[in-house]
């Protein structure tokens, strides 16, 4: 076809009627779902829709924040490759980038860090809420509830159309998530809460609130603080995943960001998403020794189990985050000693990268495969793993929420369904059923 004949449109032939329809092609290879609506057999028909369970081939939004090129294993925040950010930037620097679109200069970063540090305290009544949880409550359940409860402490957060109001709630959530997580952990342990220490960095302060005992100085090893920062950078955003979509969907009703984020956290908690890091560690513990790997892999091949920490909807190559995490794991193990579960993980990966079942399905390690081993080596209990995903993902959720709120093309999320239920029928009184 010559250039002059080439058009940025798609012609669709409806073989039910023999009619042709021409629809515009946008952004390279996207059509508007609403353009399908004009395809009808009768004028009174509703029109054509696309059926897409799990949104596997539906762009729900445009976005300028994060790009995942799944076939090539590339992840970029605002255009910057994840490898460069993880190697050279702090989490709060990356958070500023994700929220504002550009890397901060020195003054902007200082102001942002000050702002976040200033808001790390939570209202004392939040402690009363935590007291209501059983001693063995899962940290993620406590987090979801307390984040939702924050909406009642900041009722002005309802004013989602006010940019300054949005900004302050974003800073509050970024600042308070580590505090809430540490308090949930201390509740679980029955330990008194350690309040934020504002002279410390974001990650050092978090570790201090978690692990400090009594008046004794707690000095986390700098390599561990840095490793946690790297993990936070890797988890900061991942475009339209399950929890981010939940954030956008809930936020599209114009509810406050605390309520929307509690919903997003619920989505993250599931074992197929952010709960996978916890599931990986439980799986490795259950396998126990490398001798048990063949039987375990047999059950995966039979479809009875999933190899947790493997596979991804978008990546059909090695998840770039997993490569960085694997390197970070070595650095952490130098300080903490090697995890005995590492051998099992390495052997599982070796088998999976060679075996037809996994190769055919493009199943590679994802971000969750090695992160749990690091968290465990650093002393985090397994129930805290999804929380360690939620804290850094807060910035991604909020940046995506902000983008959605100001996007003039967005509307309340309200998908369609293909109804396959009973057609109309008349009510039958109970004595006649
Ligand atoms: N172990 C064994 N088989 C798998 C796995 C796995 N981890 N993942 C996918 N498959 C198989 C699946 O059974 C299916 O096989 P078949 O075609 O024979 O039915 C095929 O691969 C395609 O799987 P799918 O479920 O259609 O793929 P999906 O894109 O809907 O699911 C996933 C993506 C991440 C939910 C899935 O790979 C999975 O369950 N992985 C394990 C959980 C996990 O590690 N989640 C963390 C994801 S990364 C962190 C995050 O951002 O959430």
Short mmCIF file of C-alpha atoms and ligand atoms in Angstrom, two decimals:
data_model
loop_
_atom_site.label_atom_id
_atom_site.label_comp_id
_atom_site.label_asym_id
_atom_site.label_seq_id
_atom_site.Cartn_x
_atom_site.Cartn_y
_atom_site.Cartn_z
CA UNK A 1 0.00 0.00 0.00
CA UNK A 2 1.40 3.44 -0.94
CA UNK A 3 1.78 6.22 1.65
CA UNK A 4 -0.98 8.26 -0.01
CA UNK A 5 -3.41 5.36 0.33
CA UNK A 6 -2.50 4.73 3.99
CA UNK A 7 -5.08 5.97 6.49
CA UNK A 8 -5.12 5.93 10.28
CA UNK A 9 -8.41 4.09 10.39
CA UNK A 10 -9.69 0.56 10.72
CA UNK A 11 -12.42 -0.85 8.52
CA UNK A 12 -14.65 -3.39 10.21
CA UNK A 13 -16.95 -5.56 8.13
CA UNK A 14 -20.05 -6.83 9.91
CA UNK A 15 -20.69 -10.18 8.25
CA UNK A 16 -24.17 -10.28 9.75
CA UNK A 17 -25.21 -7.35 7.58
CA UNK A 18 -22.42 -6.95 5.02
CA UNK A 19 -21.95 -3.35 6.18
CA UNK A 20 -18.49 -1.75 6.57
CA UNK A 21 -17.60 0.66 9.36
CA UNK A 22 -14.55 2.90 9.52
CA UNK A 23 -13.15 3.78 12.95
CA UNK A 24 -10.18 6.02 13.86
CA UNK A 25 -6.94 4.49 15.07
CA UNK A 26 -5.34 6.54 17.86
CA UNK A 27 -1.92 6.39 19.54
CA UNK A 28 -0.56 3.84 17.12
CA UNK A 29 -2.91 0.91 17.61
CA UNK A 30 -5.87 1.86 19.77
CA UNK A 31 -9.52 2.25 18.84
CA UNK A 32 -12.18 3.88 20.95
CA UNK A 33 -14.54 1.26 22.37
CA UNK A 34 -17.43 3.70 21.85
CA UNK A 35 -16.77 3.62 18.08
CA UNK A 36 -17.93 0.00 18.11
CA UNK A 37 -21.34 1.14 19.28
CA UNK A 38 -22.36 2.23 15.78
CA UNK A 39 -22.11 -1.41 14.60
CA UNK A 40 -25.69 -2.64 14.68
CA UNK A 41 -27.94 -5.12 12.91
CA UNK A 42 -31.13 -3.13 13.61
CA UNK A 43 -31.35 0.60 14.29
CA UNK A 44 -32.87 -0.17 17.70
CA UNK A 45 -29.94 -2.42 18.77
CA UNK A 46 -27.66 -1.28 21.61
CA UNK A 47 -24.61 -1.69 19.38
CA UNK A 48 -21.38 -3.69 19.55
CA UNK A 49 -19.29 -3.96 22.75
CA UNK A 50 -15.97 -5.67 23.52
CA UNK A 51 -15.99 -8.52 26.07
CA UNK A 52 -12.76 -8.46 28.07
CA UNK A 53 -12.73 -10.30 31.42
CA UNK A 54 -9.78 -9.14 33.51
CA UNK A 55 -9.23 -6.15 31.16
CA UNK A 56 -6.53 -8.12 29.36
CA UNK A 57 -6.78 -5.96 26.23
CA UNK A 58 -8.52 -2.81 27.36
CA UNK A 59 -6.85 0.57 27.91
CA UNK A 60 -8.86 2.08 30.74
CA UNK A 61 -7.02 5.38 30.75
CA UNK A 62 -4.23 7.38 29.19
CA UNK A 63 -1.33 8.03 31.55
CA UNK A 64 1.99 9.86 31.62
CA UNK A 65 3.45 8.29 34.73
CA UNK A 66 4.87 4.79 34.21
CA UNK A 67 5.60 2.77 31.13
CA UNK A 68 6.03 -1.01 31.19
CA UNK A 69 7.29 -2.56 27.97
CA UNK A 70 6.43 -6.11 28.88
CA UNK A 71 7.97 -7.93 25.92
CA UNK A 72 11.35 -6.31 26.53
CA UNK A 73 11.33 -6.32 30.33
CA UNK A 74 11.53 -2.51 30.54
CA UNK A 75 10.10 -0.32 33.30
CA UNK A 76 10.33 3.47 33.32
CA UNK A 77 8.94 6.09 35.69
CA UNK A 78 8.37 9.38 33.84
CA UNK A 79 10.83 8.14 31.21
CA UNK A 80 13.65 7.22 33.60
CA UNK A 81 14.74 3.55 33.52
CA UNK A 82 14.14 1.71 36.79
CA UNK A 83 17.78 0.51 36.88
CA UNK A 84 19.04 4.13 37.00
CA UNK A 85 16.51 5.20 39.62
CA UNK A 86 17.13 2.19 41.86
CA UNK A 87 20.88 2.70 41.56
CA UNK A 88 21.03 6.44 42.15
CA UNK A 89 17.88 7.93 43.68
CA UNK A 90 16.23 7.75 47.09
CA UNK A 91 12.61 6.69 47.48
CA UNK A 92 11.39 10.21 48.25
CA UNK A 93 13.28 11.58 45.24
CA UNK A 94 11.47 9.00 43.09
CA UNK A 95 8.18 9.78 44.84
CA UNK A 96 8.62 13.45 43.89
CA UNK A 97 9.37 12.42 40.30
CA UNK A 98 6.30 10.19 40.09
CA UNK A 99 4.01 12.83 41.57
CA UNK A 100 5.33 15.87 39.75
CA UNK A 101 6.74 14.52 36.51
CA UNK A 102 10.32 15.75 37.01
CA UNK A 103 13.25 14.92 39.25
CA UNK A 104 13.44 17.51 42.06
CA UNK A 105 16.38 19.92 42.36
CA UNK A 106 18.11 20.10 45.76
CA UNK A 107 15.74 22.72 47.20
CA UNK A 108 12.61 20.99 45.90
CA UNK A 109 13.73 17.70 47.39
CA UNK A 110 14.55 19.29 50.77
CA UNK A 111 11.12 20.95 50.86
CA UNK A 112 9.38 17.71 49.92
CA UNK A 113 11.30 15.67 52.52
CA UNK A 114 10.49 18.33 55.17
CA UNK A 115 6.84 18.24 54.20
CA UNK A 116 6.61 14.45 54.42
CA UNK A 117 8.61 14.35 57.66
CA UNK A 118 6.33 16.95 59.27
CA UNK A 119 3.27 14.75 58.72
CA UNK A 120 4.54 11.40 60.03
CA UNK A 121 2.60 11.53 63.31
CA UNK A 122 -0.89 10.04 63.45
CA UNK A 123 -3.77 11.19 65.66
CA UNK A 124 -3.65 9.40 69.04
CA UNK A 125 -7.15 8.02 68.45
CA UNK A 126 -5.68 5.83 65.71
CA UNK A 127 -3.96 3.94 68.53
CA UNK A 128 -7.38 3.25 70.06
CA UNK A 129 -8.51 1.82 66.73
CA UNK A 130 -5.44 -0.45 66.66
CA UNK A 131 -6.17 -1.56 70.22
CA UNK A 132 -9.45 -3.03 68.95
CA UNK A 133 -7.65 -5.62 66.82
CA UNK A 134 -6.88 -9.11 68.08
CA UNK A 135 -3.25 -9.77 68.97
CA UNK A 136 -2.84 -11.97 65.87
CA UNK A 137 -4.61 -9.65 63.40
CA UNK A 138 -2.92 -9.55 59.99
CA UNK A 139 -0.98 -6.31 59.56
CA UNK A 140 -2.57 -5.68 56.16
CA UNK A 141 -6.10 -5.89 57.63
CA UNK A 142 -5.10 -3.36 60.28
CA UNK A 143 -3.55 -1.09 57.66
CA UNK A 144 -6.58 -1.17 55.37
CA UNK A 145 -8.87 -0.28 58.26
CA UNK A 146 -6.72 2.50 59.67
CA UNK A 147 -6.18 4.09 56.26
CA UNK A 148 -9.96 4.07 55.73
CA UNK A 149 -10.38 5.54 59.21
CA UNK A 150 -8.06 8.44 58.36
CA UNK A 151 -10.80 9.79 56.08
CA UNK A 152 -12.78 10.58 59.24
CA UNK A 153 -9.84 12.50 60.71
CA UNK A 154 -9.51 14.63 57.56
CA UNK A 155 -13.08 15.25 56.37
CA UNK A 156 -11.86 18.10 54.12
CA UNK A 157 -10.22 15.39 51.97
CA UNK A 158 -13.64 15.09 50.31
CA UNK A 159 -12.84 18.25 48.36
CA UNK A 160 -11.13 16.31 45.61
CA UNK A 161 -11.44 19.14 43.09
CA UNK A 162 -9.21 21.44 45.14
CA UNK A 163 -5.54 20.95 44.07
CA UNK A 164 -4.03 22.20 47.35
CA UNK A 165 -6.36 19.92 49.30
CA UNK A 166 -5.29 16.97 47.17
CA UNK A 167 -1.63 17.82 47.68
CA UNK A 168 -1.88 17.87 51.45
CA UNK A 169 -3.73 14.54 51.61
CA UNK A 170 -1.08 12.98 49.34
CA UNK A 171 1.71 14.20 51.64
CA UNK A 172 -0.18 12.96 54.69
CA UNK A 173 -0.66 9.48 53.26
CA UNK A 174 2.98 9.19 52.17
CA UNK A 175 4.10 10.33 55.60
CA UNK A 176 1.74 8.25 57.73
CA UNK A 177 1.93 4.88 55.97
CA UNK A 178 5.26 3.85 57.60
CA UNK A 179 3.94 4.99 61.00
CA UNK A 180 0.73 2.97 60.62
CA UNK A 181 2.69 -0.07 59.43
CA UNK A 182 5.12 0.12 62.35
CA UNK A 183 2.26 0.56 64.82
CA UNK A 184 0.42 -2.44 63.35
CA UNK A 185 3.63 -4.49 63.73
CA UNK A 186 4.16 -3.37 67.35
CA UNK A 187 0.52 -4.13 68.18
CA UNK A 188 1.03 -7.63 66.82
CA UNK A 189 4.15 -8.03 68.96
CA UNK A 190 2.54 -6.47 72.02
CA UNK A 191 5.27 -3.84 72.10
CA UNK A 192 4.81 -0.15 72.96
CA UNK A 193 4.67 2.13 69.94
CA UNK A 194 7.79 4.04 68.92
CA UNK A 195 6.93 7.49 67.59
CA UNK A 196 8.48 8.92 64.43
CA UNK A 197 12.00 10.26 64.74
CA UNK A 198 12.03 13.19 62.37
CA UNK A 199 15.81 13.45 62.10
CA UNK A 200 15.95 10.11 60.29
CA UNK A 201 15.44 9.32 56.62
CA UNK A 202 12.12 7.87 55.43
CA UNK A 203 13.34 4.25 55.54
CA UNK A 204 15.61 4.63 58.61
CA UNK A 205 12.71 6.16 60.54
CA UNK A 206 10.49 3.26 59.52
CA UNK A 207 13.05 0.70 60.70
CA UNK A 208 13.49 2.65 63.96
CA UNK A 209 9.72 2.66 64.65
CA UNK A 210 9.60 -1.07 63.97
CA UNK A 211 12.63 -2.41 65.76
CA UNK A 212 13.76 0.02 68.45
CA UNK A 213 13.46 -1.42 71.95
CA UNK A 214 13.23 0.89 74.98
CA UNK A 215 15.49 3.94 75.19
CA UNK A 216 18.38 2.17 73.49
CA UNK A 217 19.65 3.67 70.26
CA UNK A 218 18.67 1.55 67.29
CA UNK A 219 21.09 1.85 64.43
CA UNK A 220 20.10 -0.09 61.36
CA UNK A 221 23.00 -1.13 59.15
CA UNK A 222 23.32 1.45 56.33
CA UNK A 223 23.33 -1.37 53.76
CA UNK A 224 19.92 -2.49 55.04
CA UNK A 225 18.51 1.04 54.99
CA UNK A 226 19.72 1.41 51.41
CA UNK A 227 18.34 -2.00 50.41
CA UNK A 228 14.93 -1.05 51.78
CA UNK A 229 15.11 2.23 49.88
CA UNK A 230 15.89 0.32 46.67
CA UNK A 231 12.95 -2.02 47.30
CA UNK A 232 10.70 0.99 47.87
CA UNK A 233 11.86 2.56 44.58
CA UNK A 234 11.11 -0.70 42.73
CA UNK A 235 7.59 -0.88 44.16
CA UNK A 236 6.67 2.79 43.72
CA UNK A 237 4.40 2.41 40.69
CA UNK A 238 3.50 -0.13 38.05
CA UNK A 239 0.88 1.54 35.87
CA UNK A 240 -2.60 -0.02 35.56
CA UNK A 241 -2.30 -3.10 37.78
CA UNK A 242 -5.15 -4.51 39.89
CA UNK A 243 -4.75 -2.19 42.91
CA UNK A 244 -4.09 0.94 40.85
CA UNK A 245 -7.16 0.19 38.77
CA UNK A 246 -9.09 -0.22 42.04
CA UNK A 247 -7.76 3.18 43.16
CA UNK A 248 -8.88 4.81 39.93
CA UNK A 249 -12.25 3.04 39.87
CA UNK A 250 -13.09 3.94 43.47
CA UNK A 251 -11.67 7.45 43.08
CA UNK A 252 -13.80 7.98 39.98
CA UNK A 253 -16.84 8.21 42.28
CA UNK A 254 -15.08 11.36 43.70
CA UNK A 255 -14.69 9.79 47.13
CA UNK A 256 -11.79 10.99 49.31
CA UNK A 257 -8.32 9.47 48.66
CA UNK A 258 -8.21 7.63 52.03
CA UNK A 259 -11.33 5.61 51.20
CA UNK A 260 -10.08 4.97 47.66
CA UNK A 261 -6.68 3.89 48.91
CA UNK A 262 -8.15 1.51 51.47
CA UNK A 263 -9.86 -0.20 48.50
CA UNK A 264 -6.62 -0.26 46.51
CA UNK A 265 -4.88 -1.84 49.50
CA UNK A 266 -7.56 -4.52 49.63
CA UNK A 267 -6.78 -5.35 45.99
CA UNK A 268 -3.05 -5.44 46.71
CA UNK A 269 -3.52 -7.82 49.64
CA UNK A 270 -4.56 -10.74 47.40
CA UNK A 271 -2.01 -13.52 46.75
CA UNK A 272 -2.05 -12.96 42.98
CA UNK A 273 -0.93 -9.35 43.48
CA UNK A 274 1.01 -7.80 46.40
CA UNK A 275 0.23 -10.71 48.71
CA UNK A 276 2.43 -12.84 46.45
CA UNK A 277 5.61 -11.92 48.37
CA UNK A 278 4.08 -13.45 51.51
CA UNK A 279 2.82 -16.44 49.51
CA UNK A 280 6.32 -17.01 48.04
CA UNK A 281 7.90 -17.20 51.46
CA UNK A 282 5.22 -19.56 52.74
CA UNK A 283 5.71 -21.69 49.60
CA UNK A 284 9.52 -21.84 50.04
CA UNK A 285 9.09 -22.70 53.73
CA UNK A 286 6.59 -25.41 52.86
CA UNK A 287 8.94 -26.92 50.24
CA UNK A 288 11.55 -26.93 53.00
CA UNK A 289 14.46 -28.63 51.19
CA UNK A 290 15.64 -28.91 47.61
CA UNK A 291 14.75 -32.64 47.74
CA UNK A 292 11.07 -31.72 47.78
CA UNK A 293 11.29 -29.53 44.68
CA UNK A 294 10.53 -32.24 42.07
CA UNK A 295 7.24 -33.21 43.75
CA UNK A 296 6.29 -29.56 44.13
CA UNK A 297 7.05 -28.78 40.48
CA UNK A 298 4.99 -31.81 39.42
CA UNK A 299 1.98 -30.36 41.19
CA UNK A 300 2.57 -27.02 39.41
CA UNK A 301 2.76 -28.75 36.03
CA UNK A 302 -0.47 -30.61 36.80
CA UNK A 303 -2.09 -27.21 37.41
CA UNK A 304 -2.77 -27.96 41.09
CA UNK A 305 -0.58 -25.12 42.33
CA UNK A 306 1.03 -21.96 41.08
CA UNK A 307 4.70 -21.20 41.39
CA UNK A 308 4.21 -18.03 43.39
CA UNK A 309 6.43 -15.10 42.40
CA UNK A 310 6.38 -16.25 38.79
CA UNK A 311 4.43 -14.91 35.85
CA UNK A 312 3.04 -11.52 35.04
CA UNK A 313 0.18 -10.14 32.97
CA UNK A 314 2.41 -7.64 31.18
CA UNK A 315 5.99 -8.92 31.43
CA UNK A 316 6.65 -11.73 29.02
CA UNK A 317 10.36 -11.48 29.81
CA UNK A 318 12.33 -11.28 33.07
CA UNK A 319 10.77 -8.64 35.35
CA UNK A 320 13.49 -5.94 35.55
CA UNK A 321 12.62 -5.41 39.22
CA UNK A 322 13.45 -9.06 39.96
CA UNK A 323 16.93 -8.64 38.44
CA UNK A 324 17.64 -5.66 40.71
CA UNK A 325 16.16 -7.41 43.76
CA UNK A 326 18.32 -10.47 43.19
CA UNK A 327 21.41 -8.24 43.31
CA UNK A 328 20.12 -6.41 46.40
CA UNK A 329 19.55 -9.79 48.08
CA UNK A 330 23.25 -10.61 47.79
CA UNK A 331 24.15 -7.30 49.45
CA UNK A 332 21.67 -7.87 52.28
CA UNK A 333 22.83 -11.45 52.86
CA UNK A 334 26.39 -10.18 53.24
CA UNK A 335 25.19 -8.32 56.34
CA UNK A 336 22.56 -10.71 57.67
CA UNK A 337 23.87 -14.09 56.52
CA UNK A 338 22.44 -16.15 53.69
CA UNK A 339 18.83 -17.32 53.91
CA UNK A 340 18.56 -21.12 53.85
CA UNK A 341 15.54 -20.69 51.57
CA UNK A 342 17.67 -19.02 48.90
CA UNK A 343 18.91 -22.37 47.59
CA UNK A 344 15.34 -23.52 47.08
CA UNK A 345 14.46 -20.28 45.29
CA UNK A 346 17.50 -20.49 43.00
CA UNK A 347 16.76 -24.11 42.15
CA UNK A 348 13.09 -23.34 41.39
CA UNK A 349 14.17 -20.52 39.11
CA UNK A 350 16.73 -22.71 37.35
CA UNK A 351 14.15 -25.38 36.62
CA UNK A 352 11.48 -22.90 35.58
CA UNK A 353 13.75 -21.08 33.13
CA UNK A 354 14.47 -24.35 31.31
CA UNK A 355 11.23 -26.28 31.47
CA UNK A 356 8.70 -26.31 28.67
CA UNK A 357 5.69 -25.62 30.92
CA UNK A 358 7.16 -22.29 32.08
CA UNK A 359 9.01 -21.33 28.89
CA UNK A 360 5.90 -21.87 26.74
CA UNK A 361 3.87 -19.63 29.02
CA UNK A 362 6.58 -16.95 29.39
CA UNK A 363 6.73 -17.41 33.15
CA UNK A 364 9.70 -15.57 34.64
CA UNK A 365 10.40 -14.47 38.23
CA UNK A 366 8.50 -11.30 39.11
CA UNK A 367 9.16 -8.62 41.74
CA UNK A 368 7.79 -10.82 44.52
CA UNK A 369 10.00 -13.87 44.01
CA UNK A 370 13.11 -12.66 45.82
CA UNK A 371 11.78 -9.68 47.83
CA UNK A 372 10.41 -11.88 50.63
CA UNK A 373 13.81 -13.45 51.19
CA UNK A 374 15.29 -9.98 51.73
CA UNK A 375 12.48 -8.92 54.03
CA UNK A 376 12.85 -12.08 56.07
CA UNK A 377 16.62 -11.63 56.35
CA UNK A 378 16.04 -8.06 57.56
CA UNK A 379 13.83 -9.34 60.37
CA UNK A 380 10.37 -8.53 59.00
CA UNK A 381 7.67 -11.05 59.89
CA UNK A 382 5.94 -12.61 56.91
CA UNK A 383 2.59 -10.88 57.63
CA UNK A 384 4.27 -7.56 57.06
CA UNK A 385 5.41 -8.37 53.52
CA UNK A 386 2.31 -7.08 51.67
CA UNK A 387 2.51 -3.96 53.87
CA UNK A 388 6.09 -3.47 52.66
CA UNK A 389 4.63 -3.40 49.14
CA UNK A 390 1.78 -1.06 50.11
CA UNK A 391 3.98 1.62 51.72
CA UNK A 392 5.99 2.45 48.58
CA UNK A 393 3.04 1.84 46.23
CA UNK A 394 1.20 4.65 48.04
CA UNK A 395 2.89 7.20 45.79
CA UNK A 396 1.89 5.31 42.65
CA UNK A 397 -1.73 5.02 43.75
CA UNK A 398 -1.89 8.72 44.63
CA UNK A 399 -0.14 9.94 41.48
CA UNK A 400 -2.54 7.85 39.39
CA UNK A 401 -5.49 9.11 41.44
CA UNK A 402 -4.39 12.74 40.93
CA UNK A 403 -3.99 12.10 37.19
CA UNK A 404 -7.48 10.59 37.06
CA UNK A 405 -9.14 13.40 39.03
CA UNK A 406 -7.88 16.11 36.65
CA UNK A 407 -8.37 14.07 33.45
CA UNK A 408 -11.27 15.66 31.56
CA UNK A 409 -11.84 12.44 29.59
CA UNK A 410 -12.48 10.36 32.72
CA UNK A 411 -15.93 9.55 34.03
CA UNK A 412 -17.23 7.41 36.85
CA UNK A 413 -16.04 3.85 36.14
CA UNK A 414 -18.99 1.76 35.16
CA UNK A 415 -18.31 -1.20 32.89
CA UNK A 416 -20.96 -3.06 30.93
CA UNK A 417 -21.85 -6.73 31.22
CA UNK A 418 -23.00 -9.46 28.86
CA UNK A 419 -26.15 -10.67 30.59
CA UNK A 420 -26.52 -14.45 30.47
CA UNK A 421 -29.12 -14.84 33.22
CA UNK A 422 -32.81 -15.75 33.15
CA UNK A 423 -35.04 -13.69 30.85
CA UNK A 424 -38.05 -11.86 32.32
CA UNK A 425 -40.45 -14.04 34.35
CA UNK A 426 -43.26 -13.46 36.81
CA UNK A 427 -43.00 -13.69 40.59
CA UNK A 428 -44.25 -16.95 42.11
CA UNK A 429 -45.77 -16.69 45.63
CA UNK A 430 -43.87 -18.81 48.18
CA UNK A 431 -46.69 -21.35 48.72
CA UNK A 432 -46.68 -22.17 44.98
CA UNK A 433 -42.88 -22.74 44.69
N1 LIG B 1 2.64 -20.84 38.15
C1 LIG B 1 2.16 -21.78 37.29
N2 LIG B 1 1.45 -21.50 36.20
C2 LIG B 1 1.18 -20.21 35.96
C3 LIG B 1 1.62 -19.19 36.79
C4 LIG B 1 2.39 -19.53 37.92
N3 LIG B 1 2.85 -18.59 38.75
N4 LIG B 1 1.21 -18.01 36.30
C5 LIG B 1 0.50 -18.27 35.20
N5 LIG B 1 0.49 -19.62 34.99
C6 LIG B 1 -0.12 -20.32 33.84
C7 LIG B 1 -1.62 -20.38 33.98
O1 LIG B 1 -2.04 -21.53 34.67
C8 LIG B 1 -2.04 -20.36 32.52
O2 LIG B 1 -1.81 -21.63 32.01
P1 LIG B 1 -2.85 -22.25 30.92
O3 LIG B 1 -2.68 -21.37 29.71
O4 LIG B 1 -2.41 -23.64 30.71
O5 LIG B 1 -4.21 -22.15 31.53
C9 LIG B 1 -1.02 -19.44 31.86
O6 LIG B 1 0.16 -19.53 32.68
C10 LIG B 1 -1.46 -17.98 31.79
O7 LIG B 1 -1.80 -17.58 33.11
P2 LIG B 1 -2.92 -16.51 33.43
O8 LIG B 1 -3.44 -16.79 34.79
O9 LIG B 1 -3.90 -16.42 32.30
O10 LIG B 1 -2.07 -15.19 33.41
P3 LIG B 1 -2.52 -13.81 34.01
O11 LIG B 1 -1.87 -12.76 33.19
O12 LIG B 1 -4.00 -13.72 34.15
O13 LIG B 1 -1.92 -13.86 35.49
C11 LIG B 1 -0.53 -13.60 37.36
C12 LIG B 1 -0.82 -13.15 35.91
C13 LIG B 1 0.58 -12.72 37.92
C14 LIG B 1 -1.78 -13.40 38.22
C15 LIG B 1 -0.10 -15.09 37.35
O14 LIG B 1 1.08 -15.26 36.59
C16 LIG B 1 0.09 -15.65 38.75
O15 LIG B 1 -0.88 -16.09 39.38
N6 LIG B 1 1.35 -15.62 39.31
C17 LIG B 1 1.57 -16.06 40.68
C18 LIG B 1 1.23 -14.94 41.64
C19 LIG B 1 2.24 -13.84 41.62
O16 LIG B 1 3.45 -14.06 41.67
N7 LIG B 1 1.75 -12.58 41.58
C20 LIG B 1 2.60 -11.41 41.63
C21 LIG B 1 2.55 -10.64 40.33
S1 LIG B 1 3.86 -9.40 40.22
C22 LIG B 1 3.52 -8.28 41.49
C23 LIG B 1 2.33 -7.44 41.20
O17 LIG B 1 2.46 -6.41 40.55
O18 LIG B 1 1.24 -7.82 41.62
#
